[in-house]
Amino acid sequence: MSQQNQKPHSKAAVTGVVVFYLFAALSMVMANKWVLNSTESPLFFLFTQLLIAVAFFLISDTLRFLPDRLHFQPSVCKGLIPMVGLNVVGLSFSNYTLKYVDASFYQVARGLVLPFTVATSFVVLHSRPSLAVLVACSIVTTGFFIGVFLDGTAVSPAGIFFGVTSSMITATHSVVIKQSLNVVGGSALLLSWYTNLLSAVALFPILILAGEGPGVLKMLFGADELVVAQGQMSALSTFLWGSAITGALGFMMSIASLLSIKVTSPITHMVSSAVRGVAASLLGMWLFHDIITTGRATSIAVILGGSVLYTWIKHSESQASVPQYERVKMDDVEAGIRRSDSKPE
C-alpha cells in the first residue's frame, strides 16, 4: 500500500495491476477446475504446481528479473514452519473444495473467510471489532447460508466442509503472515519463494500417506492413457498441461499479489475481488455448464455486498484520527486472502 508521504500511483498503473491480478486469479481457478475434473490426485496436482512455481522463481532469479535476490537459510525455514503448515493444509483443502463444488459455487463455499478472519483477530490478537464491522460480517455470513441452505440446488457436503475448513485456515493464515514477513525481512517476494519451496517439500510425504501413490502411477503409466476418444485429451495430457499452466499462473499470482499490495488501495482490491467473483461465476457457467440459480446469484451478491461494506468501514475507520481499538492492518488481512485465492485457496 502507498504511504501517505509517497507519490500516488497513476491510474494507468493501478488499472494495469488490477487487470493483471484479475487475469491471473480467474485463469488459476478455471485451470484448476479443468484439471481437478479429470484427476483423482488433487494433492499430487498441487505438488506439481508448487514445483513449477519454484522453477519459475529460480529462472527469474537467475535472469535478475526479481527485485530481491533469492536465498535459502535453514534459520529462516525454522521461523516459517507455522506459515508453511497452514499453507499446505489451506491449499490442499481449497483444491478439494474446487474438486467437489462447481466453479461458480467456489466463492460461496469459501464465503466465510472474512467473518473467520475478524473472529480470529479478536481471539488471537484481542482486536475487538466495531459494531459496523460485525454487521458487515453478519451480511457475509447470511450470504453463505443463502447459498448453502436456501438455494434449493444440491451441493456436495464434502465440498462445503472443505470450503468452510479452508476458510478457517485462511483466517488463521492472515494472522500468521505478519510474523512470517518479519522472518524474511518484510519481503513479500521472499516469503512467497520460501512458502512455495517448503510447501512442496512438506506436501510430498503427505500425498503418499493420503494414498495417492497408486492413482499417480496409474495416471502416468496406466493402460487407460493409451485409449482416448478422438478429439479428447487423456487425463495425463490434461494433468500435464494444467500443471504447466497453473504452475506459471501461481508464479504470476505471487507477483500480482505483491504489485496489488503496493499499488492498489483496499477499496480498489475489494472492488476487483467483486468483479472477479462475478466473472468466475459467468466463466463457470460458460466453460463447465454450471447452473446459476436465482438463489446462488443472490448468495454471491450478498457475500460481495458485505465484503465491500466491510472494506468501506475499515477505510473510514483508518481515516479517523482517533483509534478506537487495536486492529489488524488491512494489508495483513488482504495478503492472507490473496495468497489462498492464488491456488485453489
CSV table of C-alpha atoms in Angstrom, one decimal:
chain,number,residue,atom,x,y,z
A,1,MET,CA,0.0,0.0,0.0
A,2,SER,CA,1.2,3.5,-0.7
A,3,GLN,CA,2.2,5.5,2.3
A,4,GLN,CA,0.8,9.0,2.7
A,5,ASN,CA,4.2,10.6,2.0
A,6,GLN,CA,4.6,8.7,-1.2
A,7,LYS,CA,3.5,9.9,-4.7
A,8,PRO,CA,0.2,8.3,-5.7
A,9,HIS,CA,0.4,5.8,-8.5
A,10,SER,CA,-1.0,6.7,-11.9
A,11,LYS,CA,-4.4,5.5,-13.0
A,12,ALA,CA,-2.7,3.5,-15.8
A,13,ALA,CA,-0.5,1.7,-13.2
A,14,VAL,CA,-3.4,0.9,-11.0
A,15,THR,CA,-5.6,-0.3,-13.9
A,16,GLY,CA,-2.7,-2.4,-15.2
A,17,VAL,CA,-2.1,-4.1,-11.9
A,18,VAL,CA,-5.9,-4.8,-11.3
A,19,VAL,CA,-6.3,-6.3,-14.8
A,20,PHE,CA,-3.1,-8.4,-14.3
A,21,TYR,CA,-4.4,-9.7,-10.9
A,22,LEU,CA,-7.9,-10.4,-12.3
A,23,PHE,CA,-6.5,-12.3,-15.3
A,24,ALA,CA,-4.1,-14.4,-13.1
A,25,ALA,CA,-6.7,-15.2,-10.4
A,26,LEU,CA,-9.5,-16.1,-12.8
A,27,SER,CA,-7.3,-18.2,-15.0
A,28,MET,CA,-6.0,-20.0,-12.0
A,29,VAL,CA,-9.4,-21.0,-10.7
A,30,MET,CA,-10.7,-22.1,-14.2
A,31,ALA,CA,-7.5,-24.1,-15.0
A,32,ASN,CA,-7.6,-25.8,-11.6
A,33,LYS,CA,-11.2,-26.8,-12.1
A,34,TRP,CA,-10.4,-28.1,-15.6
A,35,VAL,CA,-7.7,-30.5,-14.2
A,36,LEU,CA,-9.5,-31.5,-11.0
A,37,ASN,CA,-12.5,-32.6,-13.1
A,38,SER,CA,-10.2,-35.3,-14.6
A,39,THR,CA,-7.8,-36.3,-11.9
A,40,GLU,CA,-8.1,-38.3,-8.7
A,41,SER,CA,-4.9,-37.0,-7.3
A,42,PRO,CA,-5.5,-33.4,-6.2
A,43,LEU,CA,-2.6,-33.3,-3.8
A,44,PHE,CA,-0.1,-34.5,-6.4
A,45,PHE,CA,-1.5,-31.8,-8.7
A,46,LEU,CA,-0.9,-29.2,-6.0
A,47,PHE,CA,2.7,-30.6,-5.5
A,48,THR,CA,3.4,-30.3,-9.2
A,49,GLN,CA,2.1,-26.7,-9.3
A,50,LEU,CA,4.4,-25.8,-6.4
A,51,LEU,CA,7.4,-27.3,-8.1
A,52,ILE,CA,6.7,-25.5,-11.3
A,53,ALA,CA,6.3,-22.2,-9.4
A,54,VAL,CA,9.6,-22.8,-7.7
A,55,ALA,CA,11.3,-23.4,-11.0
A,56,PHE,CA,9.9,-20.1,-12.3
A,57,PHE,CA,11.3,-18.4,-9.2
A,58,LEU,CA,14.8,-19.9,-9.8
A,59,ILE,CA,14.8,-19.0,-13.5
A,60,SER,CA,13.7,-15.4,-12.8
A,61,ASP,CA,16.3,-15.0,-10.1
A,62,THR,CA,19.0,-16.3,-12.5
A,63,LEU,CA,18.0,-13.8,-15.1
A,64,ARG,CA,17.8,-11.0,-12.5
A,65,PHE,CA,14.1,-10.3,-13.1
A,66,LEU,CA,13.2,-10.1,-9.4
A,67,PRO,CA,13.7,-7.1,-7.2
A,68,ASP,CA,15.0,-9.3,-4.3
A,69,ARG,CA,17.7,-11.9,-4.7
A,70,LEU,CA,16.5,-15.4,-3.6
A,71,HIS,CA,18.4,-17.3,-0.9
A,72,PHE,CA,17.9,-20.3,1.3
A,73,GLN,CA,18.7,-20.2,5.0
A,74,PRO,CA,17.8,-23.0,7.5
A,75,SER,CA,17.1,-20.4,10.2
A,76,VAL,CA,14.5,-18.8,8.0
A,77,CYS,CA,12.9,-22.1,7.3
A,78,LYS,CA,12.5,-22.8,11.0
A,79,GLY,CA,10.8,-19.5,11.5
A,80,LEU,CA,8.3,-20.2,8.7
A,81,ILE,CA,7.1,-23.6,10.0
A,82,PRO,CA,3.7,-22.3,11.1
A,83,MET,CA,3.2,-20.4,7.8
A,84,VAL,CA,4.1,-23.4,5.7
A,85,GLY,CA,1.9,-25.8,7.7
A,86,LEU,CA,-1.1,-23.5,7.3
A,87,ASN,CA,-0.3,-23.0,3.6
A,88,VAL,CA,-0.1,-26.7,2.8
A,89,VAL,CA,-3.3,-27.6,4.6
A,90,GLY,CA,-5.1,-24.5,3.3
A,91,LEU,CA,-4.2,-25.1,-0.3
A,92,SER,CA,-5.0,-28.8,-0.1
A,93,PHE,CA,-8.4,-28.1,1.3
A,94,SER,CA,-9.0,-25.4,-1.3
A,95,ASN,CA,-8.2,-27.9,-4.1
A,96,TYR,CA,-10.6,-30.4,-2.5
A,97,THR,CA,-13.3,-27.7,-2.3
A,98,LEU,CA,-12.9,-26.9,-6.0
A,99,LYS,CA,-13.0,-30.6,-6.9
A,100,TYR,CA,-16.3,-31.2,-5.1
A,101,VAL,CA,-18.2,-28.0,-6.0
A,102,ASP,CA,-18.9,-26.0,-9.2
A,103,ALA,CA,-16.5,-23.3,-10.2
A,104,SER,CA,-19.5,-20.8,-9.9
A,105,PHE,CA,-20.1,-22.0,-6.3
A,106,TYR,CA,-16.5,-21.9,-5.1
A,107,GLN,CA,-16.8,-18.4,-3.9
A,108,VAL,CA,-19.9,-19.3,-1.8
A,109,ALA,CA,-18.2,-22.4,-0.3
A,110,ARG,CA,-15.3,-20.2,0.8
A,111,GLY,CA,-17.5,-17.3,1.7
A,112,LEU,CA,-16.8,-17.3,5.4
A,113,VAL,CA,-13.1,-16.1,5.1
A,114,LEU,CA,-14.0,-12.6,6.2
A,115,PRO,CA,-16.0,-13.5,9.3
A,116,PHE,CA,-13.5,-16.1,10.4
A,117,THR,CA,-10.7,-13.5,9.9
A,118,VAL,CA,-12.4,-11.0,12.2
A,119,ALA,CA,-13.1,-13.7,14.8
A,120,THR,CA,-9.5,-15.0,14.7
A,121,SER,CA,-8.2,-11.4,15.1
A,122,PHE,CA,-10.4,-11.0,18.2
A,123,VAL,CA,-9.4,-14.3,19.8
A,124,VAL,CA,-5.6,-14.2,19.0
A,125,LEU,CA,-4.8,-10.5,18.8
A,126,HIS,CA,-7.6,-9.3,21.1
A,127,SER,CA,-8.7,-6.9,18.4
A,128,ARG,CA,-12.3,-6.1,19.2
A,129,PRO,CA,-14.3,-5.3,16.1
A,130,SER,CA,-16.7,-2.4,15.9
A,131,LEU,CA,-20.4,-2.8,15.6
A,132,ALA,CA,-20.3,-1.8,12.0
A,133,VAL,CA,-17.7,-4.5,11.2
A,134,LEU,CA,-19.9,-7.1,12.9
A,135,VAL,CA,-22.9,-6.0,10.8
A,136,ALA,CA,-20.8,-6.5,7.6
A,137,CYS,CA,-19.6,-9.9,8.8
A,138,SER,CA,-23.3,-10.8,9.5
A,139,ILE,CA,-24.2,-9.9,5.9
A,140,VAL,CA,-21.4,-12.1,4.5
A,141,THR,CA,-22.5,-15.0,6.8
A,142,THR,CA,-26.1,-14.6,5.7
A,143,GLY,CA,-25.0,-14.8,2.0
A,144,PHE,CA,-23.2,-18.0,2.8
A,145,PHE,CA,-26.2,-19.6,4.4
A,146,ILE,CA,-28.4,-18.5,1.5
A,147,GLY,CA,-26.2,-20.3,-1.0
A,148,VAL,CA,-25.9,-23.5,1.1
A,149,PHE,CA,-29.3,-24.0,2.6
A,150,LEU,CA,-31.8,-21.8,0.8
A,151,ASP,CA,-30.8,-22.1,-2.9
A,152,GLY,CA,-32.6,-25.4,-3.5
A,153,THR,CA,-29.7,-26.8,-5.6
A,154,ALA,CA,-28.0,-29.9,-4.3
A,155,VAL,CA,-24.4,-29.2,-3.1
A,156,SER,CA,-21.7,-31.5,-2.0
A,157,PRO,CA,-21.4,-31.8,1.8
A,158,ALA,CA,-17.7,-32.7,1.3
A,159,GLY,CA,-17.3,-29.5,-0.7
A,160,ILE,CA,-18.9,-27.4,1.9
A,161,PHE,CA,-16.8,-29.0,4.7
A,162,PHE,CA,-13.6,-28.4,2.8
A,163,GLY,CA,-14.7,-24.8,1.9
A,164,VAL,CA,-15.5,-23.9,5.5
A,165,THR,CA,-12.4,-25.5,6.9
A,166,SER,CA,-10.1,-23.8,4.3
A,167,SER,CA,-11.8,-20.5,5.2
A,168,MET,CA,-10.9,-21.0,8.8
A,169,ILE,CA,-7.3,-21.8,7.9
A,170,THR,CA,-7.1,-18.8,5.6
A,171,ALA,CA,-8.3,-16.6,8.5
A,172,THR,CA,-5.5,-18.0,10.8
A,173,HIS,CA,-3.1,-17.6,7.9
A,174,SER,CA,-3.8,-13.9,7.8
A,175,VAL,CA,-2.8,-13.5,11.4
A,176,VAL,CA,0.4,-15.5,11.0
A,177,ILE,CA,1.5,-13.7,7.9
A,178,LYS,CA,2.8,-10.6,9.7
A,179,GLN,CA,5.1,-12.6,11.8
A,180,SER,CA,6.3,-14.6,8.8
A,181,LEU,CA,7.1,-11.4,6.9
A,182,ASN,CA,9.3,-10.3,9.8
A,183,VAL,CA,11.3,-13.6,9.4
A,184,VAL,CA,12.2,-12.7,5.8
A,185,GLY,CA,12.9,-9.0,6.4
A,186,GLY,CA,9.5,-7.8,5.2
A,187,SER,CA,9.9,-9.1,1.7
A,188,ALA,CA,6.7,-10.5,0.3
A,189,LEU,CA,8.6,-11.9,-2.6
A,190,LEU,CA,11.0,-13.9,-0.4
A,191,LEU,CA,8.1,-15.1,1.7
A,192,SER,CA,6.4,-16.4,-1.5
A,193,TRP,CA,9.6,-18.1,-2.6
A,194,TYR,CA,10.1,-19.9,0.8
A,195,THR,CA,6.4,-20.8,1.1
A,196,ASN,CA,6.3,-22.4,-2.3
A,197,LEU,CA,9.6,-24.3,-1.8
A,198,LEU,CA,8.9,-25.5,1.7
A,199,SER,CA,5.3,-26.4,0.9
A,200,ALA,CA,6.4,-28.6,-1.9
A,201,VAL,CA,8.8,-30.4,0.4
A,202,ALA,CA,6.2,-30.8,3.1
A,203,LEU,CA,3.4,-31.9,0.7
A,204,PHE,CA,5.3,-34.9,-0.9
A,205,PRO,CA,5.1,-37.3,2.1
A,206,ILE,CA,1.5,-36.2,2.8
A,207,LEU,CA,0.3,-37.1,-0.6
A,208,ILE,CA,1.9,-40.5,-0.2
A,209,LEU,CA,0.3,-41.1,3.2
A,210,ALA,CA,-3.0,-39.9,1.7
A,211,GLY,CA,-2.9,-42.9,-0.7
A,212,GLU,CA,-2.5,-41.0,-3.9
A,213,GLY,CA,0.6,-43.1,-5.0
A,214,PRO,CA,-1.4,-45.8,-6.9
A,215,GLY,CA,-3.6,-43.2,-8.6
A,216,VAL,CA,-0.5,-41.2,-9.7
A,217,LEU,CA,1.2,-44.3,-11.1
A,218,LYS,CA,-2.0,-45.3,-13.0
A,219,MET,CA,-2.3,-41.8,-14.5
A,220,LEU,CA,1.4,-41.7,-15.5
A,221,PHE,CA,1.8,-45.3,-16.7
A,222,GLY,CA,-1.7,-46.9,-16.9
A,223,ALA,CA,-3.0,-48.5,-20.0
A,224,ASP,CA,-6.1,-46.3,-19.8
A,225,GLU,CA,-3.9,-43.4,-21.1
A,226,LEU,CA,-3.5,-45.3,-24.4
A,227,VAL,CA,-7.2,-45.4,-25.1
A,228,VAL,CA,-8.6,-41.9,-25.6
A,229,ALA,CA,-11.7,-40.9,-27.6
A,230,GLN,CA,-10.9,-38.9,-30.7
A,231,GLY,CA,-10.9,-35.2,-30.1
A,232,GLN,CA,-10.4,-35.6,-26.3
A,233,MET,CA,-7.3,-35.2,-24.2
A,234,SER,CA,-6.2,-38.0,-21.9
A,235,ALA,CA,-6.2,-37.5,-18.1
A,236,LEU,CA,-2.4,-37.4,-18.3
A,237,SER,CA,-2.3,-34.8,-21.0
A,238,THR,CA,-4.8,-32.7,-19.1
A,239,PHE,CA,-2.8,-33.0,-16.0
A,240,LEU,CA,0.5,-32.1,-17.6
A,241,TRP,CA,-0.9,-29.1,-19.5
A,242,GLY,CA,-2.9,-28.0,-16.5
A,243,SER,CA,0.1,-28.3,-14.2
A,244,ALA,CA,2.2,-26.2,-16.5
A,245,ILE,CA,-0.4,-23.5,-16.9
A,246,THR,CA,-1.4,-23.3,-13.2
A,247,GLY,CA,2.3,-23.5,-12.1
A,248,ALA,CA,3.1,-20.5,-14.3
A,249,LEU,CA,-0.1,-18.8,-13.0
A,250,GLY,CA,0.9,-19.5,-9.4
A,251,PHE,CA,4.2,-17.6,-10.0
A,252,MET,CA,2.3,-14.8,-11.7
A,253,MET,CA,-0.1,-14.6,-8.7
A,254,SER,CA,2.9,-14.1,-6.4
A,255,ILE,CA,4.0,-11.2,-8.5
A,256,ALA,CA,0.4,-9.9,-8.9
A,257,SER,CA,-0.2,-10.0,-5.2
A,258,LEU,CA,3.0,-8.1,-4.5
A,259,LEU,CA,2.1,-5.4,-7.0
A,260,SER,CA,-1.5,-5.3,-5.8
A,261,ILE,CA,-0.4,-4.7,-2.2
A,262,LYS,CA,2.0,-1.9,-3.3
A,263,VAL,CA,-0.1,-0.1,-5.9
A,264,THR,CA,-3.8,-0.5,-5.1
A,265,SER,CA,-5.9,0.6,-2.2
A,266,PRO,CA,-8.0,-1.7,0.0
A,267,ILE,CA,-11.2,-0.4,-1.7
A,268,THR,CA,-9.7,-1.0,-5.2
A,269,HIS,CA,-8.8,-4.5,-4.3
A,270,MET,CA,-12.2,-5.3,-2.9
A,271,VAL,CA,-13.9,-4.0,-6.0
A,272,SER,CA,-11.6,-6.1,-8.2
A,273,SER,CA,-12.5,-9.1,-6.0
A,274,ALA,CA,-16.2,-8.4,-6.5
A,275,VAL,CA,-15.6,-8.3,-10.3
A,276,ARG,CA,-13.6,-11.5,-10.0
A,277,GLY,CA,-16.4,-13.3,-8.2
A,278,VAL,CA,-19.0,-12.3,-10.8
A,279,ALA,CA,-16.6,-13.2,-13.6
A,280,ALA,CA,-15.8,-16.6,-12.1
A,281,SER,CA,-19.5,-17.4,-11.9
A,282,LEU,CA,-20.0,-16.5,-15.5
A,283,LEU,CA,-17.0,-18.4,-16.7
A,284,GLY,CA,-18.0,-21.4,-14.7
A,285,MET,CA,-21.4,-21.3,-16.4
A,286,TRP,CA,-19.8,-20.9,-19.9
A,287,LEU,CA,-16.9,-23.3,-19.6
A,288,PHE,CA,-18.3,-26.0,-17.3
A,289,HIS,CA,-22.0,-25.5,-17.9
A,290,ASP,CA,-22.6,-24.6,-14.2
A,291,ILE,CA,-26.2,-23.7,-13.3
A,292,ILE,CA,-26.5,-20.2,-11.8
A,293,THR,CA,-29.8,-20.2,-10.0
A,294,THR,CA,-31.5,-17.2,-8.5
A,295,GLY,CA,-30.6,-18.4,-5.0
A,296,ARG,CA,-26.9,-18.8,-6.0
A,297,ALA,CA,-26.8,-15.4,-7.6
A,298,THR,CA,-28.4,-13.9,-4.6
A,299,SER,CA,-25.9,-15.6,-2.3
A,300,ILE,CA,-22.9,-14.3,-4.3
A,301,ALA,CA,-24.3,-10.8,-4.4
A,302,VAL,CA,-24.9,-10.7,-0.6
A,303,ILE,CA,-21.4,-12.0,0.1
A,304,LEU,CA,-19.9,-9.5,-2.2
A,305,GLY,CA,-22.0,-6.7,-0.8
A,306,GLY,CA,-21.0,-7.5,2.8
A,307,SER,CA,-17.3,-7.6,1.8
A,308,VAL,CA,-17.5,-4.3,0.0
A,309,LEU,CA,-19.3,-2.8,3.1
A,310,TYR,CA,-16.5,-4.2,5.4
A,311,THR,CA,-13.8,-2.6,3.2
A,312,TRP,CA,-15.6,0.8,3.2
A,313,ILE,CA,-16.0,0.6,7.0
A,314,LYS,CA,-12.3,-0.3,7.6
A,315,HIS,CA,-11.3,2.5,5.2
A,316,SER,CA,-13.5,5.0,7.1
A,317,GLU,CA,-12.0,3.9,10.4
A,318,SER,CA,-8.5,4.2,9.1
A,319,GLN,CA,-9.2,7.8,8.1
A,320,ALA,CA,-10.3,8.6,11.7
A,321,SER,CA,-7.5,10.3,13.6
A,322,VAL,CA,-8.5,8.7,17.0
A,323,PRO,CA,-8.1,4.9,17.0
A,324,GLN,CA,-11.0,3.1,18.8
A,325,TYR,CA,-9.2,-0.2,19.3
A,326,GLU,CA,-6.2,-2.1,18.1
A,327,ARG,CA,-7.0,-3.6,14.7
A,328,VAL,CA,-5.4,-6.0,12.3
A,329,LYS,CA,-3.9,-4.0,9.4
A,330,MET,CA,-5.8,-4.4,6.2
A,331,ASP,CA,-2.6,-5.2,4.4
A,332,ASP,CA,-2.2,-8.3,6.6
A,333,VAL,CA,-5.8,-9.5,6.2
A,334,GLU,CA,-5.7,-9.0,2.4
A,335,ALA,CA,-2.3,-10.6,2.0
A,336,GLY,CA,-3.7,-13.8,3.6
A,337,ILE,CA,-6.8,-13.8,1.5
A,338,ARG,CA,-4.9,-13.2,-1.7
A,339,ARG,CA,-2.5,-16.0,-1.0
A,340,SER,CA,-5.3,-18.7,-0.6
A,341,ASP,CA,-7.0,-17.4,-3.8
A,342,SER,CA,-3.8,-17.7,-5.8
A,343,LYS,CA,-4.1,-21.5,-5.9
A,344,PRO,CA,-7.4,-23.1,-5.1
A,345,GLU,CA,-7.2,-21.3,-1.9
